[in-house]
Short mmCIF file of C-alpha atoms and ligand atoms in Angstrom, two decimals:
data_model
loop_
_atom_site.label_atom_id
_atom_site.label_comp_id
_atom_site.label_asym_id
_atom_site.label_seq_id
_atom_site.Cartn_x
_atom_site.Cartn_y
_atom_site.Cartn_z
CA UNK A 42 81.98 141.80 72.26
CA UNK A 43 83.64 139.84 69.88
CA UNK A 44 83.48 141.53 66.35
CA UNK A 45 83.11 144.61 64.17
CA UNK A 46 80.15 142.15 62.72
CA UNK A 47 78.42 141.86 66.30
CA UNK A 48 79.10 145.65 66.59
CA UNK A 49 77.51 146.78 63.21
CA UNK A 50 74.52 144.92 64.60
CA UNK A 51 73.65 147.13 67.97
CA UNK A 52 74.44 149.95 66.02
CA UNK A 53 72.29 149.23 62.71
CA UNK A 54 75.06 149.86 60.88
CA UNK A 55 73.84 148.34 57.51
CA UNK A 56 75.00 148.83 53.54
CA UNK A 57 73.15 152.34 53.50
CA UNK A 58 75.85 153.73 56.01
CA UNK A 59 79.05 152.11 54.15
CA UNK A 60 77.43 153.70 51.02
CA UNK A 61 77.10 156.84 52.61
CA UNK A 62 80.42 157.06 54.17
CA UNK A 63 82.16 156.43 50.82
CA UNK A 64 79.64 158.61 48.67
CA UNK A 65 81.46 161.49 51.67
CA UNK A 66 84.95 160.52 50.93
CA UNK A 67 85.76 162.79 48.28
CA UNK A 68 84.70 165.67 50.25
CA UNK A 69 86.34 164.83 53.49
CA UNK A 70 89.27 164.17 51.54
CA UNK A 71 89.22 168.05 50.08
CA UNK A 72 88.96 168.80 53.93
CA UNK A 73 91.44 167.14 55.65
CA UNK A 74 93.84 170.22 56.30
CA UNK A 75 91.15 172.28 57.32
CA UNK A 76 89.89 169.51 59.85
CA UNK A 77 93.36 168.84 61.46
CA UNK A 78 93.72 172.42 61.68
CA UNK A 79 90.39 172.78 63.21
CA UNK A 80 90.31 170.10 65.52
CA UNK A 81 94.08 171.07 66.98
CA UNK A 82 92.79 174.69 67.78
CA UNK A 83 90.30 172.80 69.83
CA UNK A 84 92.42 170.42 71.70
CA UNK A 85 94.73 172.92 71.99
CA UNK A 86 92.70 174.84 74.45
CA UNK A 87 92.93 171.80 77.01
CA UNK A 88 94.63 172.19 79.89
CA UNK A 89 97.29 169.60 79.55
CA UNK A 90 97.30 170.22 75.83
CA UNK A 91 100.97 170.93 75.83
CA UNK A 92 101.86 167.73 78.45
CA UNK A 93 100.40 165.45 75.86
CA UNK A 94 101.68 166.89 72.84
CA UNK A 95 104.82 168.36 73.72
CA UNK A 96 106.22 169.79 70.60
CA UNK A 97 106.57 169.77 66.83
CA UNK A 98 108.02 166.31 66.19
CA UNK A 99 104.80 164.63 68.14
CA UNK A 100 102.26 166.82 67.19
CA UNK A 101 103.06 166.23 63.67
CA UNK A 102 103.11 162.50 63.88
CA UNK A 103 99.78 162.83 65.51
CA UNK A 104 98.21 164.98 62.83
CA UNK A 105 99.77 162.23 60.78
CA UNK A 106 98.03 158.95 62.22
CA UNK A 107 94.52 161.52 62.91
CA UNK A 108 94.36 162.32 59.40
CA UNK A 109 94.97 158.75 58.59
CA UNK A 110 91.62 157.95 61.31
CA UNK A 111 89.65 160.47 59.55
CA UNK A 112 90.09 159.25 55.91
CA UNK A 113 89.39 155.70 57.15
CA UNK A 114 85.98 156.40 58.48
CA UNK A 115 85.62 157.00 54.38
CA UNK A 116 86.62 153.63 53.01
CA UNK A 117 84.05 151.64 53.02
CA UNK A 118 86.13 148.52 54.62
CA UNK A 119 85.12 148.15 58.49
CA UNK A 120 86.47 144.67 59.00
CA UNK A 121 88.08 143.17 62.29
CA UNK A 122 91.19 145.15 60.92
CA UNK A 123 89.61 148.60 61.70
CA UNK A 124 87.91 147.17 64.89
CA UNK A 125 91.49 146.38 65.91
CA UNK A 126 93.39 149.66 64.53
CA UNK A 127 90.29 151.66 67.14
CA UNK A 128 91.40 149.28 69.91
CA UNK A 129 94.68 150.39 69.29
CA UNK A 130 94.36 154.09 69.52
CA UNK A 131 92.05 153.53 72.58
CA UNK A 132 95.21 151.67 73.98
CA UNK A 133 98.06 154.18 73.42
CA UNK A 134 95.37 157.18 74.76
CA UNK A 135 94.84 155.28 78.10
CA UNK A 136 98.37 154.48 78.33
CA UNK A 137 99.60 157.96 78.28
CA UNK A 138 96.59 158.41 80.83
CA UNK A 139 94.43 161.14 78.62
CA UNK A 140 91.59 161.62 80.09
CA UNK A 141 88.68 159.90 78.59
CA UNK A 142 87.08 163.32 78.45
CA UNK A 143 89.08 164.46 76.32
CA UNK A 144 88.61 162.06 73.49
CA UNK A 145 84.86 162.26 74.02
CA UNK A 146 85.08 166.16 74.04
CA UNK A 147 87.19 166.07 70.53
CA UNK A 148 84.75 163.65 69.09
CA UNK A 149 81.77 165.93 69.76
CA UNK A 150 84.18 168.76 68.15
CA UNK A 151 84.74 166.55 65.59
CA UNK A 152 81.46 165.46 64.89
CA UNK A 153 79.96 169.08 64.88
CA UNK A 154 82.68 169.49 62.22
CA UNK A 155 81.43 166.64 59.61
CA UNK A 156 77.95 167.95 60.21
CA UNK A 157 78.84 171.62 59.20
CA UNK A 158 80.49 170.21 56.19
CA UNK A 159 77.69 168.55 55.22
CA UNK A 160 75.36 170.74 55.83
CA UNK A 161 77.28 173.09 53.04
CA UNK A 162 77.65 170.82 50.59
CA UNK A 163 74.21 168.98 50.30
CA UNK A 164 71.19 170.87 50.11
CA UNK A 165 68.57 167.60 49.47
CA UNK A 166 67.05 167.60 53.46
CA UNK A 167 67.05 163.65 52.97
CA UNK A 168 69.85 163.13 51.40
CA UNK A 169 71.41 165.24 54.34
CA UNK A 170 69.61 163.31 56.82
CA UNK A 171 70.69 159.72 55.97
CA UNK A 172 74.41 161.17 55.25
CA UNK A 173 74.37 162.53 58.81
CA UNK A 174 72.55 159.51 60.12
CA UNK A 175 75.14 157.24 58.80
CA UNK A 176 78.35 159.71 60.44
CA UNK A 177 76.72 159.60 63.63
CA UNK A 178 77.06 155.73 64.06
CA UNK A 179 80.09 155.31 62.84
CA UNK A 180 81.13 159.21 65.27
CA UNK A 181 79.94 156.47 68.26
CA UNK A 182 81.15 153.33 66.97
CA UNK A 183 84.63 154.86 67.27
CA UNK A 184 84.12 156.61 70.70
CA UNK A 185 82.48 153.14 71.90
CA UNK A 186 85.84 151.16 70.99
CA UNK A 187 88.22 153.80 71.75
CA UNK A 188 86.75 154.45 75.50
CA UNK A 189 86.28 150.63 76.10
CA UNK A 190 90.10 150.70 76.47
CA UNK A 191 90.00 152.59 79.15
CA UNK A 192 87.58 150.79 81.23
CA UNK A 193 89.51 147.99 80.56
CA UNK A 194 92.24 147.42 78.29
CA UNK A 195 92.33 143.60 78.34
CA UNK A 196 88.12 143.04 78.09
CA UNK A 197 87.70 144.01 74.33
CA UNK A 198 89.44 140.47 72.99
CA UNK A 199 88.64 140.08 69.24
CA UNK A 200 88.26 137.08 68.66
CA UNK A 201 89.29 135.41 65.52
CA UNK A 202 86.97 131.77 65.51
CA UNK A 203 84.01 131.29 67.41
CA UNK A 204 85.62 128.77 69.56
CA UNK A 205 87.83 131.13 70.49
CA UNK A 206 85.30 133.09 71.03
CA UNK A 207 83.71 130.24 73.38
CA UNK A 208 86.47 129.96 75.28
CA UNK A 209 87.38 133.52 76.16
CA UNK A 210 83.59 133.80 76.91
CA UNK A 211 83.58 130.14 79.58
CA UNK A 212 87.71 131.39 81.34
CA UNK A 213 85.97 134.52 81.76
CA UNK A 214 83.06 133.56 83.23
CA UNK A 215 85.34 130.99 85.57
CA UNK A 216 87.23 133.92 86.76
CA UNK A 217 84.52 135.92 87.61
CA UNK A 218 82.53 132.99 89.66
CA UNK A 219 86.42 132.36 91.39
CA UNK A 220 86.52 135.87 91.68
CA UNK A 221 82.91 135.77 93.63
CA UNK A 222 84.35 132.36 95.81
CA UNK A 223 87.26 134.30 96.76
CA UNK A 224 85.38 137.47 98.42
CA UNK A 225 82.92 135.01 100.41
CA UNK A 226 85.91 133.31 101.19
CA UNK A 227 87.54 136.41 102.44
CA UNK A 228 84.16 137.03 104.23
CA UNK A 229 84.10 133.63 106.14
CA UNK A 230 88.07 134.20 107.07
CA UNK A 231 87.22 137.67 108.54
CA UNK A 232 84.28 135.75 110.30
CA UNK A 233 86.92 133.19 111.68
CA UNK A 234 89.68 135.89 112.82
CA UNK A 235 86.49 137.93 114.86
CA UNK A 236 86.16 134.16 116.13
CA UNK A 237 89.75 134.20 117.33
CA UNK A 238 89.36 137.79 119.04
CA UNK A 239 86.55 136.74 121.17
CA UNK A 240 88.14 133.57 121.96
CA UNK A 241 91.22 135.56 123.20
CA UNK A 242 89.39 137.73 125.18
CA UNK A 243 87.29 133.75 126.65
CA UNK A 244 90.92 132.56 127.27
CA UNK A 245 91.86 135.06 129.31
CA UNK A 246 88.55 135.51 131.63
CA UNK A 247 88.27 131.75 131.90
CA UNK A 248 91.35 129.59 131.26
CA UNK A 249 94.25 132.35 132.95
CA UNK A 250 96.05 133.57 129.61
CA UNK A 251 98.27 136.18 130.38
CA UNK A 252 96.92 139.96 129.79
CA UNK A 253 100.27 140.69 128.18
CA UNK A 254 99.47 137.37 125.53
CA UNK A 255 95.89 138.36 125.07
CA UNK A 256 96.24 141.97 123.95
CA UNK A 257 98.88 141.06 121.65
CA UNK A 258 96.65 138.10 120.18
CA UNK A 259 94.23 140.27 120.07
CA UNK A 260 96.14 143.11 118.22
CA UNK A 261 97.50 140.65 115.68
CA UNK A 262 94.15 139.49 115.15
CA UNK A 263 93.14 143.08 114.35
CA UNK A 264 95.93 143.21 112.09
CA UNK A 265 94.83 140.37 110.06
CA UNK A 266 91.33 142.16 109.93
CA UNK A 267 92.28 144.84 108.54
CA UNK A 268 94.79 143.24 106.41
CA UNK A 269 91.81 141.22 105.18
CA UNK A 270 89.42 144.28 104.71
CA UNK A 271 91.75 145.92 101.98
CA UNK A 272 92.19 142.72 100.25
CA UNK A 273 88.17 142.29 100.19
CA UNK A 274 88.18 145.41 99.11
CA UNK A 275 90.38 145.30 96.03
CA UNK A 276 88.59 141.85 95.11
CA UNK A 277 85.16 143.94 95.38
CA UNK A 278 86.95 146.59 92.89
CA UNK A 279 87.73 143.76 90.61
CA UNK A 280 84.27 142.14 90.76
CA UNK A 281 83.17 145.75 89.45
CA UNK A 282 85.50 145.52 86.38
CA UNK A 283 88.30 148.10 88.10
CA UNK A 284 91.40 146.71 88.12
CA UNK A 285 92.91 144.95 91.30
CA UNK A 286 96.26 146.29 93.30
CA UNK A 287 98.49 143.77 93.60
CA UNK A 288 99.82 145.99 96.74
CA UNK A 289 96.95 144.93 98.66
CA UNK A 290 98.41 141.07 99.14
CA UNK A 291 102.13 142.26 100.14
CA UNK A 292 99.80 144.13 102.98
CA UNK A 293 98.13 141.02 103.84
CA UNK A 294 101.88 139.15 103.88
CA UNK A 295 103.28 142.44 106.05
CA UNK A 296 99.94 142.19 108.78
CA UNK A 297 100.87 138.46 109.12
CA UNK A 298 104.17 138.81 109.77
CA UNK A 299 103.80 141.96 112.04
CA UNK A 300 101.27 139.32 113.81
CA UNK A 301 104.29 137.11 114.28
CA UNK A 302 106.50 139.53 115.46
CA UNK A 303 104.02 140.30 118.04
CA UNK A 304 103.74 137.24 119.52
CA UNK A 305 107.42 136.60 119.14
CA UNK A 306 108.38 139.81 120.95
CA UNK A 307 107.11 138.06 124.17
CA UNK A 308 108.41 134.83 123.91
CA UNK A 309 112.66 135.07 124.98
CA UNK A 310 114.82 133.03 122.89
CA UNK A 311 113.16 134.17 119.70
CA UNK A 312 114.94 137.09 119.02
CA UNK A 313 116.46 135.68 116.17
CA UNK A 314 113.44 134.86 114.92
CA UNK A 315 112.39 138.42 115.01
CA UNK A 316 115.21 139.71 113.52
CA UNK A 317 114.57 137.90 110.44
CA UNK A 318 111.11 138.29 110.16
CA UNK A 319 111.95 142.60 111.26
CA UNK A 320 114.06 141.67 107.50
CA UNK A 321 111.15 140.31 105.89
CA UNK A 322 109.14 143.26 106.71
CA UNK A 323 111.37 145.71 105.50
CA UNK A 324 111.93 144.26 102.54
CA UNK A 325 107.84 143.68 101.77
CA UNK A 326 108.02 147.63 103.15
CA UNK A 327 110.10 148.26 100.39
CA UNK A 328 108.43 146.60 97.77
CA UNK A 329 105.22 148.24 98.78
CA UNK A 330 106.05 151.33 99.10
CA UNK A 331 107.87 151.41 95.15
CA UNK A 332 104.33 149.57 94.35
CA UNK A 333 102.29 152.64 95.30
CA UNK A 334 104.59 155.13 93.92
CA UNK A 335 104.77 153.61 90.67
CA UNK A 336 101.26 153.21 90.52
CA UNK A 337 101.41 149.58 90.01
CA UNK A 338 97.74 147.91 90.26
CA UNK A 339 97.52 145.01 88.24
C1 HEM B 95 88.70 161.80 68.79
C2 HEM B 95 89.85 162.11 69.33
C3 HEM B 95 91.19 161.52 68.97
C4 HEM B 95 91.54 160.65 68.00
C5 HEM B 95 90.64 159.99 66.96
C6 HEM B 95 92.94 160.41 68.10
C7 HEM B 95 93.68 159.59 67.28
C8 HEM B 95 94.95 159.14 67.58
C9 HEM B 95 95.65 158.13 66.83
C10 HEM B 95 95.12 157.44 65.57
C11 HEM B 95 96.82 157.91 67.46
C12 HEM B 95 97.92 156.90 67.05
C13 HEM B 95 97.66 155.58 67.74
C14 HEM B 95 98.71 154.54 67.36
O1 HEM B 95 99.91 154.78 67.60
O2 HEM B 95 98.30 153.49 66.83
C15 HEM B 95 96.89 158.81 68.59
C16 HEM B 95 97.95 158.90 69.47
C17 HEM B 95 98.08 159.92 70.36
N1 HEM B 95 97.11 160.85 70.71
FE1 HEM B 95 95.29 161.04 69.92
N2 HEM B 95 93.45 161.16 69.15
C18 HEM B 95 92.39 161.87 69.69
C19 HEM B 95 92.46 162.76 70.74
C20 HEM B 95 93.63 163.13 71.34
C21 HEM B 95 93.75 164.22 72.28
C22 HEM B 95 92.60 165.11 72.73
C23 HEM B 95 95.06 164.26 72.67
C24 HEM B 95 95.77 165.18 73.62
C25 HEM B 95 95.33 166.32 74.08
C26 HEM B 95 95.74 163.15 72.00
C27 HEM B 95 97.06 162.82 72.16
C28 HEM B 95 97.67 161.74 71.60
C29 HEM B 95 99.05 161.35 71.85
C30 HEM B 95 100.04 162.05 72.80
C31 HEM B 95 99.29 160.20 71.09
C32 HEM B 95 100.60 159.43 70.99
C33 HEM B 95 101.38 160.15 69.90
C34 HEM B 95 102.70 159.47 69.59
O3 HEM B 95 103.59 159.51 70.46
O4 HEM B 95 102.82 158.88 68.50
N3 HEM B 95 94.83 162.50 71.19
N4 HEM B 95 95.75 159.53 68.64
#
């Protein structure tokens, strides 16, 4: 999606709404106290209220920028600028990990809310209808931007010229058919290293490989296997728009290197050889392990 313009367009947002929403200004204006009051006495009763918004100083710098969200729904300018400002408070919610839930659950609050007012101020059943009409799309315009961060914070670009546009559309579309090459490529490889098992298992019934050389060959091979299986796996992920972890290649370095070690370990002379690749692993070890802890999986 590449602008509010585009957006406006699945939505039917049209002149009627933008009228509508600034005809309702004044009177959400005369509200605003008693919706941040309202809306914090229903947040408040989430679990992780308090986690979130931990005292005074933040909660009051939220009621701050959420009175400033509300008021803009009212005026009338929905431009790339207000398309960005929703990306942005869809970015700092998914970076502090709120559950999506959440925002959806305070924007059905919130939405009951506008109705209510409505409904006491206007007493014309058309009038009321259109007025409500023209809430609810903008209510879901802002719940559609601000929860498309959290599927992905990187796949809402706004675009600023249509080549750009163009562009972002083609890389993407490259990345996602290298993305495709890469997991039949993973398949063939996994095809190939089943290859190498049975051909371990040939050498030793036909050509006199040593038992000791063939189960290790064939345990490295297994390694690679499943070292291959987690990185398919995270490529499959990203295929289906999650995001990839990185972790999953320092696994595929550590099962290659383990595979080494194995075959190594019976060959003499190459202990110094193992000793630097027993360094290697500890170090990838390391680096995995502070990966998964740290939650890093881009
Ligand atoms: C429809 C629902 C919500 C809206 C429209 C909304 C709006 C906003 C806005 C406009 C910001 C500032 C973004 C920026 O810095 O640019 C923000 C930040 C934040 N929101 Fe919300 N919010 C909603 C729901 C919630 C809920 C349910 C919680 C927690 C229970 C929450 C917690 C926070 C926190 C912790 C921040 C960062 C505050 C800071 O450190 O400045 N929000 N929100």
């Amino acid at each position: 999606m590449d602008t509010l313009h585009e957006i406006k367009l699945i939505y039917s947002f049209n002149d009627k709404d933008v009228e509508n929403l600034k005809f309702l200004k004044s009177i959400m204006e005369a509200n605003t106290n008693e919706f941040i009051a309202g809306v914090y006495s229903f947040i408040s009763n989430f679990e992780d209220f308090s986690k979130f918004l931990p005292n005074d100083e933040i909660r009051n710098r939220h009621q701050e920028k959420l009175k400033f969200w509300f008021l803009n729904m009212f005026s009338g300018e929905y431009d790339n600028d207000y398309l960005r400002r929703l990306r942005r408070i869809g970015e700092v919610h998914s970076d502090i990990k709120l559950p999506s839930h959440y925002v959806s659950a305070t924007m059905n609050y919130i939405r009951n809310y506008i109705h209510s007012i409505i409904l006491r101020n206007f007493t014309d059943g058309d009038k009321k209808d259109s007025l409500i009409e023209s809430i609810n799309k903008i209510l879901d315009i802002n719940l559609d931007i601000i929860i498309s961060s959290y599927i992905d914070e990187g796949k809402l670009y706004i675009s600023h010229t249509k080549f750009e546009s163009r562009v972002i559309k083609l890389s993407s579309k490259f990345s996602y058919i290298l993305d495709l090459s890469l997991v039949l490529t993973l398949m063939l490889a996994t095809a190939m290293v089943f290859f190498l098992f049975f051909f371990e298992i040939y050498r030793f019934a036909f050509s006199g490989a040593s038992f000791e050389t063939t189960v290790v060959d064939i345990l490295g091979a297994m390694l690679i296997i499943w070292a291959i299986r987690e990185l398919l796996e995270e490529e499959v992920k990203k295929l289906q728009g999650k995001k990839f972890a990185l972790s999953a290649f320092i696994a595929l370095a550590m099962a290659a290197l383990l595979r080494k070690v194995l075959i190594f370990s019976l060959a003499p002379h190459k202990s110094h050889e193992v000793a630097i690749l027993g360094l290697l692993i500890l170090v990838l070890g390391i680096v995995y392990w502070l990966m998964n802890k740290k939650g890093v999986d881009t």
